[in-house]
CSV table of C-alpha atoms in Angstrom, one decimal:
chain,number,residue,atom,x,y,z
A,15,MET,CA,17.9,26.3,15.4
A,16,ALA,CA,15.2,24.0,17.1
A,17,SER,CA,12.4,25.5,19.6
A,18,ARG,CA,12.4,22.1,21.4
A,19,THR,CA,13.8,18.7,20.8
A,20,GLY,CA,11.5,16.0,19.4
A,21,THR,CA,11.3,12.1,18.9
A,22,SER,CA,12.2,11.3,15.5
A,23,GLY,CA,9.8,9.2,13.2
A,24,SER,CA,6.0,9.4,12.7
A,25,ALA,CA,4.1,9.4,16.1
A,26,SER,CA,3.4,5.9,17.4
A,27,GLU,CA,0.1,5.0,18.0
A,28,SER,CA,0.1,5.6,21.7
A,29,ARG,CA,1.5,9.4,20.9
A,30,MET,CA,-0.9,10.2,17.9
A,31,HIS,CA,-3.1,12.6,18.8
A,32,LEU,CA,-6.5,11.3,19.7
A,33,LEU,CA,-8.2,13.8,16.7
A,34,ASP,CA,-5.6,12.4,14.2
A,35,ARG,CA,-6.6,8.8,15.2
A,36,PHE,CA,-10.2,9.5,14.8
A,37,ILE,CA,-9.9,11.0,11.4
A,38,SER,CA,-7.7,8.3,10.1
A,39,ALA,CA,-9.8,5.8,11.1
A,40,ARG,CA,-12.8,7.5,9.3
A,41,VAL,CA,-11.0,8.3,5.8
A,42,SER,CA,-12.0,6.2,2.7
A,43,ALA,CA,-9.6,4.9,0.1
A,44,SER,CA,-10.9,7.5,-2.6
A,45,LEU,CA,-7.4,8.9,-3.8
A,46,PHE,CA,-6.0,7.4,-7.2
A,47,SER,CA,-9.1,5.4,-7.6
A,48,GLU,CA,-8.3,4.8,-11.5
A,49,GLY,CA,-4.8,3.8,-10.8
A,50,TRP,CA,-1.3,5.2,-11.9
A,51,GLY,CA,-2.6,7.2,-14.7
A,52,ASP,CA,-0.3,8.3,-17.6
A,53,GLU,CA,2.9,6.3,-17.3
A,54,ALA,CA,5.2,8.4,-19.2
A,55,ALA,CA,4.3,11.2,-16.6
A,56,LEU,CA,5.5,8.7,-13.6
A,57,THR,CA,9.1,8.4,-15.0
A,58,GLY,CA,11.7,10.7,-16.4
A,59,PRO,CA,13.5,14.3,-15.9
A,60,SER,CA,13.9,15.7,-12.5
A,61,LEU,CA,11.5,18.0,-11.4
A,62,MET,CA,13.5,21.3,-12.0
A,63,SER,CA,13.8,20.2,-15.7
A,64,HIS,CA,9.7,20.3,-15.9
A,65,LEU,CA,9.6,23.9,-14.4
A,66,CYS,CA,9.5,26.8,-17.0
A,67,PRO,CA,13.5,28.2,-17.0
A,68,GLU,CA,12.1,31.9,-16.7
A,69,VAL,CA,10.0,32.8,-13.8
A,70,ARG,CA,7.1,35.1,-15.1
A,71,PRO,CA,4.5,37.1,-13.4
A,72,LEU,CA,1.1,36.0,-13.2
A,73,GLU,CA,-1.3,38.3,-15.2
A,74,VAL,CA,-4.0,38.5,-12.5
A,75,ARG,CA,-7.5,40.1,-13.8
A,76,TRP,CA,-9.0,41.2,-10.5
A,77,ALA,CA,-12.9,41.4,-9.7
A,78,ARG,CA,-14.5,44.2,-7.7
A,79,PRO,CA,-13.1,44.6,-4.1
A,80,LEU,CA,-15.4,43.5,-1.1
A,81,THR,CA,-15.7,45.1,2.3
A,82,GLN,CA,-15.3,42.6,5.1
A,83,GLY,CA,-15.2,44.4,8.4
A,84,ARG,CA,-11.4,46.0,8.8
A,85,ARG,CA,-10.4,44.0,5.6
A,86,LEU,CA,-10.9,44.3,1.6
A,87,VAL,CA,-11.3,40.9,0.0
A,88,VAL,CA,-10.9,40.6,-3.9
A,89,ASP,CA,-10.6,37.5,-6.1
A,90,GLY,CA,-8.5,37.3,-9.2
A,91,PHE,CA,-8.2,35.0,-12.3
A,92,PHE,CA,-5.2,34.2,-14.5
A,93,ASP,CA,-4.1,31.8,-17.2
A,94,SER,CA,-1.9,29.0,-15.2
A,95,PRO,CA,1.9,29.0,-16.2
A,96,CYS,CA,1.9,25.1,-16.4
A,97,PRO,CA,1.0,23.9,-19.7
A,98,LEU,CA,0.6,20.2,-18.5
A,99,LEU,CA,-2.9,20.8,-16.9
A,100,PRO,CA,-6.3,20.0,-18.8
A,101,GLN,CA,-8.0,22.7,-20.6
A,102,GLU,CA,-10.7,23.0,-17.6
A,103,VAL,CA,-8.2,23.1,-14.8
A,104,ARG,CA,-6.2,25.9,-16.4
A,105,GLN,CA,-7.7,29.0,-15.4
A,106,GLY,CA,-6.4,29.8,-11.8
A,107,HIS,CA,-7.9,31.8,-9.1
A,108,LEU,CA,-7.0,33.3,-6.0
A,109,ARG,CA,-7.9,35.5,-3.3
A,110,ARG,CA,-6.3,38.4,-1.7
A,111,ILE,CA,-7.3,39.4,1.8
A,112,SER,CA,-5.7,42.9,3.1
A,113,ALA,CA,-6.5,45.7,5.5
A,114,LYS,CA,-7.8,49.0,4.8
A,115,PRO,CA,-4.8,51.2,4.0
A,116,GLY,CA,-1.6,51.0,6.3
A,117,PRO,CA,1.9,50.2,6.6
A,118,VAL,CA,2.5,46.6,4.9
A,119,ARG,CA,5.5,44.4,5.9
A,120,GLY,CA,4.9,42.3,3.0
A,121,ALA,CA,3.0,39.7,1.0
A,122,CYS,CA,2.4,35.8,1.7
A,123,VAL,CA,0.9,33.4,-0.8
A,124,ILE,CA,-0.7,30.4,1.2
A,125,LEU,CA,-0.9,27.0,-0.7
A,126,ALA,CA,-3.8,24.6,0.0
A,127,ALA,CA,-3.5,21.5,2.0
A,128,SER,CA,-4.7,18.2,0.9
A,129,ARG,CA,-8.4,18.2,-0.1
A,130,ASP,CA,-8.6,22.1,0.9
A,131,GLU,CA,-10.8,23.3,-1.7
A,132,GLY,CA,-12.3,27.0,-1.7
A,133,TYR,CA,-11.1,29.5,0.7
A,134,PHE,CA,-12.8,29.1,3.7
A,135,LEU,CA,-10.5,27.3,6.3
A,136,ARG,CA,-7.3,29.1,5.0
A,137,SER,CA,-9.5,32.4,5.2
A,138,TRP,CA,-10.3,31.7,9.1
A,139,LEU,CA,-6.8,30.5,9.9
A,140,PHE,CA,-4.6,33.1,8.2
A,141,ALA,CA,-6.9,36.1,7.3
A,142,PRO,CA,-5.9,37.9,10.9
A,143,LEU,CA,-2.2,38.6,9.2
A,144,ALA,CA,-3.9,41.2,7.5
A,145,GLU,CA,-4.2,43.3,10.5
A,146,GLN,CA,-0.7,42.7,11.0
A,147,GLY,CA,0.5,44.3,7.6
A,148,ILE,CA,0.5,41.4,5.6
A,149,ASP,CA,-1.4,41.0,2.3
A,150,VAL,CA,-2.3,37.2,2.3
A,151,PHE,CA,-3.1,35.5,-1.1
A,152,LEU,CA,-4.7,32.2,-1.1
A,153,LEU,CA,-4.4,30.2,-4.6
A,154,GLU,CA,-7.2,27.6,-5.4
A,155,ASN,CA,-5.1,24.3,-5.9
A,156,PRO,CA,-5.5,22.6,-9.4
A,157,TYR,CA,-7.8,20.1,-9.4
A,158,TYR,CA,-9.6,21.5,-6.5
A,159,GLY,CA,-13.0,23.4,-6.2
A,160,VAL,CA,-13.7,25.4,-9.7
A,161,ARG,CA,-10.4,23.9,-10.8
A,162,ARG,CA,-11.9,20.1,-10.5
A,163,ALA,CA,-11.0,18.0,-14.0
A,164,LEU,CA,-13.9,16.8,-15.9
A,165,GLY,CA,-15.4,13.6,-14.2
A,166,GLN,CA,-13.4,14.1,-11.1
A,167,ARG,CA,-15.6,13.8,-7.8
A,168,GLY,CA,-14.8,16.1,-5.1
A,169,PRO,CA,-11.5,16.6,-4.1
A,170,HIS,CA,-10.3,12.8,-4.7
A,171,VAL,CA,-7.5,13.1,-7.5
A,172,ARG,CA,-8.0,9.8,-9.8
A,173,THR,CA,-4.6,9.0,-10.6
A,174,VAL,CA,-1.0,9.2,-9.2
A,175,SER,CA,0.2,11.1,-12.5
A,176,ASP,CA,-2.8,13.7,-11.9
A,177,GLN,CA,-1.1,14.2,-8.3
A,178,LEU,CA,2.1,14.9,-9.8
A,179,THR,CA,0.7,17.5,-12.4
A,180,MET,CA,-1.3,19.0,-9.5
A,181,ASN,CA,2.1,19.4,-7.5
A,182,LEU,CA,3.8,20.5,-10.3
A,183,ALA,CA,1.4,23.2,-11.5
A,184,THR,CA,0.7,24.4,-8.0
A,185,ILE,CA,4.7,24.7,-7.7
A,186,GLU,CA,4.8,26.9,-11.1
A,187,GLU,CA,2.1,29.1,-10.3
A,188,ALA,CA,3.4,29.9,-7.0
A,189,ARG,CA,6.8,30.8,-8.3
A,190,SER,CA,4.8,33.0,-10.6
A,191,PHE,CA,2.9,34.4,-7.9
A,192,VAL,CA,6.4,35.5,-6.2
A,193,ALA,CA,7.3,37.3,-9.4
A,194,PHE,CA,4.0,39.0,-9.6
A,195,ALA,CA,4.4,40.2,-6.0
A,196,LYS,CA,7.9,41.7,-6.4
A,197,ALA,CA,6.6,43.4,-9.8
A,198,GLN,CA,3.6,44.8,-7.7
A,199,GLY,CA,6.1,46.4,-5.4
A,200,TYR,CA,6.4,43.9,-2.4
A,201,GLU,CA,9.9,44.0,-0.8
A,202,ARG,CA,9.3,41.0,1.2
A,203,VAL,CA,7.4,37.9,0.1
A,204,ALA,CA,6.8,34.8,1.4
A,205,VAL,CA,5.1,31.2,0.4
A,206,ALA,CA,3.6,29.1,3.1
A,207,GLY,CA,1.1,26.3,3.3
A,208,TYR,CA,0.1,23.7,5.8
A,209,SER,CA,0.7,19.9,5.3
A,210,MET,CA,0.5,19.3,1.3
A,211,GLY,CA,0.5,23.2,1.1
A,212,GLY,CA,3.9,23.2,3.4
A,213,PHE,CA,5.7,20.6,1.1
A,214,MET,CA,4.8,22.7,-2.0
A,215,ALA,CA,5.9,25.7,-0.4
A,216,ALA,CA,9.3,24.1,0.4
A,217,LEU,CA,9.6,23.1,-3.1
A,218,THR,CA,8.7,26.2,-4.4
A,219,ALA,CA,11.3,28.4,-2.3
A,220,ALA,CA,13.8,26.0,-3.1
A,221,THR,CA,13.3,26.3,-7.1
A,222,LEU,CA,13.2,30.0,-6.9
A,223,PRO,CA,16.3,32.2,-7.9
A,224,MET,CA,15.4,34.8,-5.6
A,225,PRO,CA,15.3,34.9,-1.9
A,226,VAL,CA,12.0,34.4,-0.1
A,227,GLY,CA,10.7,33.6,3.3
A,228,VAL,CA,9.0,30.3,3.7
A,229,ALA,CA,6.8,28.6,6.3
A,230,ALA,CA,6.4,25.1,5.9
A,231,LEU,CA,3.6,24.1,8.3
A,232,ALA,CA,3.4,20.6,9.5
A,233,ALA,CA,5.2,19.4,6.6
A,234,GLY,CA,8.8,17.8,5.8
A,235,ALA,CA,11.2,17.1,3.1
A,236,SER,CA,9.4,14.1,1.4
A,237,PRO,CA,5.5,13.1,0.8
A,238,ALA,CA,6.6,9.8,0.2
A,239,PRO,CA,6.0,8.5,3.9
A,240,VAL,CA,3.0,10.3,4.2
A,241,PHE,CA,1.1,8.8,1.2
A,242,THR,CA,2.2,5.3,2.0
A,243,ARG,CA,2.9,4.9,5.8
A,244,GLY,CA,1.2,7.5,7.6
A,245,ALA,CA,-2.3,8.1,8.4
A,246,HIS,CA,-3.0,9.7,5.2
A,247,SER,CA,-2.1,6.4,3.2
A,248,ARG,CA,-5.7,5.1,4.0
A,249,SER,CA,-6.8,7.6,2.0
A,250,VAL,CA,-4.9,6.0,-1.2
A,251,ASN,CA,-6.7,3.2,-3.0
A,252,PHE,CA,-3.9,0.6,-3.2
A,253,ARG,CA,-6.1,-2.0,-4.5
A,254,ALA,CA,-6.5,0.2,-7.7
A,255,LEU,CA,-2.5,0.3,-7.7
A,256,SER,CA,-1.8,-3.2,-7.2
A,257,LEU,CA,-4.0,-4.9,-9.9
A,258,SER,CA,-1.0,-6.3,-11.5
A,259,THR,CA,1.2,-6.4,-8.6
A,260,SER,CA,1.2,-6.7,-4.8
A,261,GLU,CA,0.2,-4.2,-2.4
A,262,GLY,CA,3.3,-4.1,-1.1
A,263,GLU,CA,5.0,-3.4,-4.2
A,264,ALA,CA,2.4,-0.7,-5.2
A,265,ARG,CA,3.6,1.0,-2.2
A,266,THR,CA,7.2,0.8,-2.7
A,267,ARG,CA,6.5,2.1,-6.2
A,268,LEU,CA,4.4,5.1,-5.1
A,269,ALA,CA,7.1,5.8,-2.5
A,270,SER,CA,9.9,6.1,-4.9
A,271,ILE,CA,7.5,8.2,-7.4
A,272,LEU,CA,6.8,10.6,-4.8
A,273,ASP,CA,10.4,10.7,-3.4
A,274,ALA,CA,11.7,12.0,-6.5
A,275,ALA,CA,10.3,15.3,-5.9
A,276,SER,CA,11.8,15.3,-2.0
A,277,ALA,CA,13.5,18.6,-1.1
A,278,ARG,CA,16.6,16.7,-0.7
A,279,THR,CA,16.9,16.6,-4.3
A,280,LEU,CA,17.1,20.3,-4.5
A,281,PRO,CA,19.7,22.8,-3.1
A,282,PRO,CA,18.4,24.8,-0.4
A,283,PRO,CA,16.5,28.1,-1.1
A,284,PRO,CA,18.6,31.4,-1.8
A,285,GLN,CA,18.3,32.3,2.0
A,286,PRO,CA,17.5,29.3,4.3
A,287,ASP,CA,17.6,31.7,7.5
A,288,ALA,CA,14.3,32.9,6.3
A,289,ALA,CA,12.8,29.5,6.4
A,290,VAL,CA,10.6,28.8,9.6
A,291,ILE,CA,9.7,24.8,9.5
A,292,VAL,CA,6.8,24.0,11.8
A,293,ALA,CA,6.3,20.3,13.0
A,294,CYS,CA,3.5,18.5,15.3
A,295,ALA,CA,4.9,16.0,17.9
A,296,LYS,CA,2.0,14.3,18.1
A,297,ASP,CA,1.3,14.2,14.2
A,298,GLY,CA,0.2,11.0,12.9
A,299,PHE,CA,0.0,12.0,9.2
A,300,VAL,CA,3.3,13.8,8.5
A,301,PRO,CA,6.5,12.1,10.2
A,302,LEU,CA,8.3,14.5,12.7
A,303,ALA,CA,11.5,13.1,11.0
A,304,GLU,CA,10.7,14.5,7.8
A,305,ALA,CA,10.4,18.1,9.3
A,306,GLN,CA,13.9,17.2,11.0
A,307,THR,CA,15.3,15.9,7.6
A,308,LEU,CA,14.2,19.3,5.8
A,309,HIS,CA,15.6,21.6,8.9
A,310,ALA,CA,18.9,20.0,8.7
A,311,HIS,CA,18.9,20.1,4.6
A,312,TRP,CA,18.0,23.8,4.8
A,313,ALA,CA,21.2,24.8,7.3
A,314,GLY,CA,20.2,28.1,8.8
A,315,SER,CA,16.6,27.5,8.9
A,316,GLU,CA,14.6,27.3,12.3
A,317,LEU,CA,12.3,24.2,13.3
A,318,ARG,CA,9.6,24.5,15.7
A,319,ILE,CA,7.7,21.8,17.2
A,320,LEU,CA,4.4,22.2,18.7
A,321,ASP,CA,2.8,20.0,21.3
A,322,ALA,CA,-0.4,19.0,18.9
A,323,GLY,CA,-1.4,16.8,16.3
A,324,HIS,CA,-1.7,17.0,12.5
A,325,ILE,CA,-5.7,18.2,12.5
A,326,SER,CA,-5.6,19.6,16.0
A,327,ALA,CA,-3.1,22.0,15.5
A,328,VAL,CA,-5.1,23.4,12.9
A,329,PHE,CA,-7.7,24.4,15.8
A,330,THR,CA,-5.6,25.1,18.6
A,331,GLU,CA,-2.4,26.5,16.8
A,332,GLY,CA,-3.4,29.4,15.0
A,333,PRO,CA,-1.4,32.2,16.9
A,334,ALA,CA,1.9,30.1,16.4
A,335,LEU,CA,1.3,29.0,12.9
A,336,ARG,CA,0.5,32.7,11.8
A,337,LYS,CA,4.0,33.8,13.9
A,338,ALA,CA,5.9,31.2,11.6
A,339,ILE,CA,4.5,33.1,8.6
A,340,ARG,CA,5.3,36.8,10.2
A,341,ASP,CA,8.9,35.9,11.4
A,342,ALA,CA,9.5,34.2,7.9
A,343,ILE,CA,8.7,37.6,6.2
A,344,ASP,CA,10.4,39.7,8.7
A,345,ARG,CA,13.6,37.7,8.1
A,346,VAL,CA,13.8,38.1,4.5
A,347,ARG,CA,16.5,40.5,3.6
A,348,VAL,CA,16.0,43.4,1.2
C-alpha cells in the first residue's frame, strides 16, 4: 500500500528540491573517466548467474570493541566472497553498532550510497536504531574508502565495468552477511540502504533464498535512469564513454547495461510484505516512477513517499528513514 499518492516520473525542474538542484549543478563529470573498461564484463550472463550458488556466512575477524556513550562500536574484517574484485579491494570492512546489553529486535546491514566512504554519515543517520534494539552493521563499499582500487582517486569509479563489479560484490557481501547474522542467532534480519545502497539492498533481498526485511530508501527498480537522465547523470563522464560514438549512443548503451540488473529481471523477495520502499516526491536524482515500479513488481510491499528531495531527506527525514527499517524488521516472519 502507498502512504500517499505521488506523481509519476522524475521530479521536474520546477518540482525538484532546491538542495538537489544546487548539488547537481556543482558536480563534476568524474565517474567512468577511463571509459567502459573490461568489455567482457559488460555483456554476458544474467545477474543471478554471477552470484555464488550457495550463500555462505562471512567469517568476520573482530577488533576490540569501543564504548561510545550508551553504544558499543566494533570494527570487523572479512575476505570478500566475490572473486571478481582486485586483490587490493578484496578485504572487506564492516562496523557493528549496538546498545549495551538489552533486548534485541534484530539486525540490519546498511549499504553505502554513491560515493559514501567510511561510516560517518550512515552512523549519524542510523546509529539511533541501536537504542531501539536493532544491531546496526555498516559495510564499507568495495572501491570506496580503505577499499579503493590502485590508482583510483577518491570515490570516483573509473570504468563502467568497475561499477558493475562493485555492485555485484556489494550484493554478494550483503547476502553473506545475512547468512552470518542468521548463524549468529538473529531471528530477524534486514538489508537497507539509501540511494545506490537502496538499489543494492533491493537486489540482495531478491536474490536470497530466505526471507529478510528490506528498506529500499530513495531507490527504485533500476539504476539506468539515475545514471543517464537524472541529476546524477551529470557526474558521468560521457565524453570518455563516447570516444568512438555519439553521446546519445553512449547514454543508450549505458542505460541498457545498467537496466539488465533491474529488480524487474528478478522475482520478488521471498517475503515482499516485509519490504518498505521509501521515495522522495521532489527527488532530482532517483525518479519517483522507479520506486513505484519496484512497489508494483513487489506485490505486497509498502511504498511511502516523503515530501522531500534526495539530498534534503538525509538531513530532515531521519526518523522516517529509521522507522522504515524498524518496520521492515518487525514484519519478518519467524
